[in-house]
PDB file of C-alpha atoms in Angstrom:
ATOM      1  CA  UNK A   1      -4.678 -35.982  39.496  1.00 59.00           C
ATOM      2  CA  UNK A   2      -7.130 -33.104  40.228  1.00 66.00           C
ATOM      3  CA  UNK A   3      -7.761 -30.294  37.895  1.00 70.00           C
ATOM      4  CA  UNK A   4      -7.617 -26.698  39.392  1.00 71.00           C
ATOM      5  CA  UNK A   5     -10.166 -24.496  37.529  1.00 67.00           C
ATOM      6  CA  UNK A   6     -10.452 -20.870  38.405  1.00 65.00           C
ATOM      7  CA  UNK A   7     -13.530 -19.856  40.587  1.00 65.00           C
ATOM      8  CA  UNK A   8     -15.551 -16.894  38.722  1.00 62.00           C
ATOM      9  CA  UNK A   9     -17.419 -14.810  39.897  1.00 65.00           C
ATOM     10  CA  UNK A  10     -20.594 -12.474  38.157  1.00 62.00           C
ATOM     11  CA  UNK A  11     -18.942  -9.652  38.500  1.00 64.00           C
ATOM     12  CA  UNK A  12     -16.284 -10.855  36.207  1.00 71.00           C
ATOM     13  CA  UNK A  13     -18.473 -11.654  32.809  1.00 74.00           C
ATOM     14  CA  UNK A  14     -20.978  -9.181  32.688  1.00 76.00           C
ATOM     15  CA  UNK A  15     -23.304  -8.270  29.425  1.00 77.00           C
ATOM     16  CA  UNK A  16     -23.405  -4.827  28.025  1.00 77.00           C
ATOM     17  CA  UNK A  17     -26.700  -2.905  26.569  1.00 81.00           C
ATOM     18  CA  UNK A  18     -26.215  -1.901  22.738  1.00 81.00           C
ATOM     19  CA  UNK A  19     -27.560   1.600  22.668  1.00 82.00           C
ATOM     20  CA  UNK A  20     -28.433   2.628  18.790  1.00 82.00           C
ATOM     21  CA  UNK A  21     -27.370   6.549  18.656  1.00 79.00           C
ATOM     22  CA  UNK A  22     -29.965   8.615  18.095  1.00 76.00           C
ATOM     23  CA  UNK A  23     -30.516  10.545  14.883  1.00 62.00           C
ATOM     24  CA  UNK A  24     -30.665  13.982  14.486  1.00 59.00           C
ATOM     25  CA  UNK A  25     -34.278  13.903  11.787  1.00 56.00           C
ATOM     26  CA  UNK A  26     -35.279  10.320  12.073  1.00 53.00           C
ATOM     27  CA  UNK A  27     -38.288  11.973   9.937  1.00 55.00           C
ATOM     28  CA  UNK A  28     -36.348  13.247   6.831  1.00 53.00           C
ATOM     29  CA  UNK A  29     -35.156  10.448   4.479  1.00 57.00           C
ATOM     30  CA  UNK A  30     -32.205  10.737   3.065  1.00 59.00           C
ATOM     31  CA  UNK A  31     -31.992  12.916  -0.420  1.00 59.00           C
ATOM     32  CA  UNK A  32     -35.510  14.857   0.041  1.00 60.00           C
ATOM     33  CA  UNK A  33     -33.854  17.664  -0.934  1.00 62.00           C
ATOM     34  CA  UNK A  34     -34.300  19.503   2.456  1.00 64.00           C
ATOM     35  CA  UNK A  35     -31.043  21.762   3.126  1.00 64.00           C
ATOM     36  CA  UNK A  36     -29.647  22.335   6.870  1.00 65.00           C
ATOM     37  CA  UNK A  37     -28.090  25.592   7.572  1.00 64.00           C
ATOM     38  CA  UNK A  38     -24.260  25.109   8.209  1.00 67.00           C
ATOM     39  CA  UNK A  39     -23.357  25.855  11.938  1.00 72.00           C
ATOM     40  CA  UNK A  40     -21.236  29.340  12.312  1.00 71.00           C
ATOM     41  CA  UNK A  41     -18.100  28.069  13.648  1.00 71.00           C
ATOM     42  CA  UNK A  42     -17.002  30.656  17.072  1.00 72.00           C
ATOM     43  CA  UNK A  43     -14.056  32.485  16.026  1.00 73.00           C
ATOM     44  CA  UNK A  44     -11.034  31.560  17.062  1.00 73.00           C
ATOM     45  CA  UNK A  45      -9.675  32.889  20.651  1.00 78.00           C
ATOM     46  CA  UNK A  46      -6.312  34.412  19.841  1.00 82.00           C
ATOM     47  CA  UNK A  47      -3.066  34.718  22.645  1.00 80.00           C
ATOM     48  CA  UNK A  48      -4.052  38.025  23.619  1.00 79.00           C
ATOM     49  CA  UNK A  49      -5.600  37.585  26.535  1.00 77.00           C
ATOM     50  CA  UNK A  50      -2.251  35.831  27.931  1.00 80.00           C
ATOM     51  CA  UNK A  51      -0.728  38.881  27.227  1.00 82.00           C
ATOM     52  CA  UNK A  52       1.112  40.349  30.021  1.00 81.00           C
ATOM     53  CA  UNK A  53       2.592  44.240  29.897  1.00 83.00           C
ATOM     54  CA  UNK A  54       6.490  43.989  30.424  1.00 81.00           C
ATOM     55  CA  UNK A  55       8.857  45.213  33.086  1.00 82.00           C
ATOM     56  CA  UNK A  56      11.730  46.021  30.709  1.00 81.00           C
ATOM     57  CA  UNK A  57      11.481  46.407  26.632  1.00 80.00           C
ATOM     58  CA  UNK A  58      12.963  43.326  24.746  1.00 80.00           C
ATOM     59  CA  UNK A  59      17.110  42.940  24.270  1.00 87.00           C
ATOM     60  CA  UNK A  60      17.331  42.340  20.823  1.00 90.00           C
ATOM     61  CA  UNK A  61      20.692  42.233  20.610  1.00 92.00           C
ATOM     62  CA  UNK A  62      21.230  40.987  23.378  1.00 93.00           C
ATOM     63  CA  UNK A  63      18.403  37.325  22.060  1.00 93.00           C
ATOM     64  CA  UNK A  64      20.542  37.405  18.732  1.00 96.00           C
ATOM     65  CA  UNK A  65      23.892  36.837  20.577  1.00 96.00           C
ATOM     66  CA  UNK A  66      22.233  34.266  23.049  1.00 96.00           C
ATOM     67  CA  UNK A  67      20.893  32.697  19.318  1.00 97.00           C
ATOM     68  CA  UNK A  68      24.333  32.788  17.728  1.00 98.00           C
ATOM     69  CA  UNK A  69      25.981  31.237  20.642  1.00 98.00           C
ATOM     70  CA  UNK A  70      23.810  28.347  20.939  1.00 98.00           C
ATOM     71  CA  UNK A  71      24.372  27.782  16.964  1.00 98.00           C
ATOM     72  CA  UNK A  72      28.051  27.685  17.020  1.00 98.00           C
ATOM     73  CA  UNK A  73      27.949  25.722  20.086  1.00 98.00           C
ATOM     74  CA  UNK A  74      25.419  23.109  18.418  1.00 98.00           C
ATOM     75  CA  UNK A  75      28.036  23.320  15.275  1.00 98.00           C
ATOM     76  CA  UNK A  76      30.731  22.399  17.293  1.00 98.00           C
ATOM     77  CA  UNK A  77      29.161  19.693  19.345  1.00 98.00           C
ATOM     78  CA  UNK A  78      28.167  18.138  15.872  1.00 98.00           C
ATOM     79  CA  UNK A  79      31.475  18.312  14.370  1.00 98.00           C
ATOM     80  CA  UNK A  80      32.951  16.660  17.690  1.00 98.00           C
ATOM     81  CA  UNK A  81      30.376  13.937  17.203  1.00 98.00           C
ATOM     82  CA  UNK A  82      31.538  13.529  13.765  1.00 98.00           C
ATOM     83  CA  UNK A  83      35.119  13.896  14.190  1.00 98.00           C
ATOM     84  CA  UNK A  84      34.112  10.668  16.957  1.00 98.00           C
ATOM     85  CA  UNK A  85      32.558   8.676  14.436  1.00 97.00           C
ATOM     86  CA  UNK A  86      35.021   8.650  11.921  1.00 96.00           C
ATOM     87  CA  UNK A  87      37.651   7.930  14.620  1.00 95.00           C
ATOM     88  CA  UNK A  88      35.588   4.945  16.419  1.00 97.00           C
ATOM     89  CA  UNK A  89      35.020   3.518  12.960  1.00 95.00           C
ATOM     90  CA  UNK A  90      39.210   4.035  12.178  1.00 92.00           C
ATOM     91  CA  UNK A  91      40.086   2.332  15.344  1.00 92.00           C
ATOM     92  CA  UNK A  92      37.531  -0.716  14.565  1.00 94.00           C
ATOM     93  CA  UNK A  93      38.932  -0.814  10.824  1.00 92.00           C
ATOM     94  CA  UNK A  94      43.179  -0.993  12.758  1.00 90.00           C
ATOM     95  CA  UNK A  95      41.448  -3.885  15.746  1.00 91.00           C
ATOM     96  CA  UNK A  96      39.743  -5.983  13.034  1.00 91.00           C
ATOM     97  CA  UNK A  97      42.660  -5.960  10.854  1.00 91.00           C
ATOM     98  CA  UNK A  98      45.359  -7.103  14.179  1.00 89.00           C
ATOM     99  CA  UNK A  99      42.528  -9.578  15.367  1.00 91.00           C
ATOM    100  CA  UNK A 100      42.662 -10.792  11.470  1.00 91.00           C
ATOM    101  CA  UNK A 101      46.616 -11.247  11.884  1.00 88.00           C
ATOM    102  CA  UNK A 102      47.404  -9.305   9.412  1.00 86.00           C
ATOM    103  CA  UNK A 103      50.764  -7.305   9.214  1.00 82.00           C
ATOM    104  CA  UNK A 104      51.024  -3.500   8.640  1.00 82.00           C
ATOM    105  CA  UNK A 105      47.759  -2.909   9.999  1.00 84.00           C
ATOM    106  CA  UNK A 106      48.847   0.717  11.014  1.00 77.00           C
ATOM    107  CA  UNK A 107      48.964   3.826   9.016  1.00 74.00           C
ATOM    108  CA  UNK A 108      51.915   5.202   8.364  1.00 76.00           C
ATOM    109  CA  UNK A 109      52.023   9.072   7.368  1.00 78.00           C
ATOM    110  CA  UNK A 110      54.519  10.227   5.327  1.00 81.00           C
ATOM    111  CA  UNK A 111      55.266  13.456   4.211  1.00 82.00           C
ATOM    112  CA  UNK A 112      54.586  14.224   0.136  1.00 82.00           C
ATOM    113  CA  UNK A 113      57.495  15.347  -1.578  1.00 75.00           C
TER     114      UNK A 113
END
């Protein structure tokens, strides 16, 4: 049986150069003692220049009730997700207990006296 071996080509294995970086003071040993002032650092830019002058002032009131809104409506999709959870888990408890074949699997309310 003949053996296939893949053809290659130069372009595929090709040797890279090792550059050393260059120092900054190849001439000043380590520890001599010789101190390098520290570079000032440019102060930062700040948002000001994306500034923009507005139309209308800003609606307080009217961003707190947009803010309240979206909280109660986050609260309430939470306690739906909840109030799902607790029922998908109930309704796996009832099925495993039937698929067990158990009796009185379902809960039966009944009203305190």
């Amino acid at each position: 049986m003949k053996t296939q071996r893949p053809i290659s080509s130069d372009d595929e294995h090709r040797v890279l150069q090792f550059r050393p970086r260059n120092s900054p003071s190849p001439a000043a040993p380590r520890g001599s003692g010789s101190v390098k002032p520290l570079r000032v650092a440019p102060e930062p830019l700040d948002l000001s220049r994306y500034e923009q002058p507005r139309a209308e002032p800003d609606h307080f009131r009217h961003r707190m009730l947009a803010n309240i809104a979206a909280l109660a409506f986050t609260i309430a999709l939470t306690a739906v997700g909840i109030w799902l959870a607790v029922s998908i888990a109930d309704l796996r408890r009832t099925q495993d207990c039937v698929l067990m074949g158990r009796r009185d699997c379902a809960r039966i309310a009944t009203p305190q006296i």
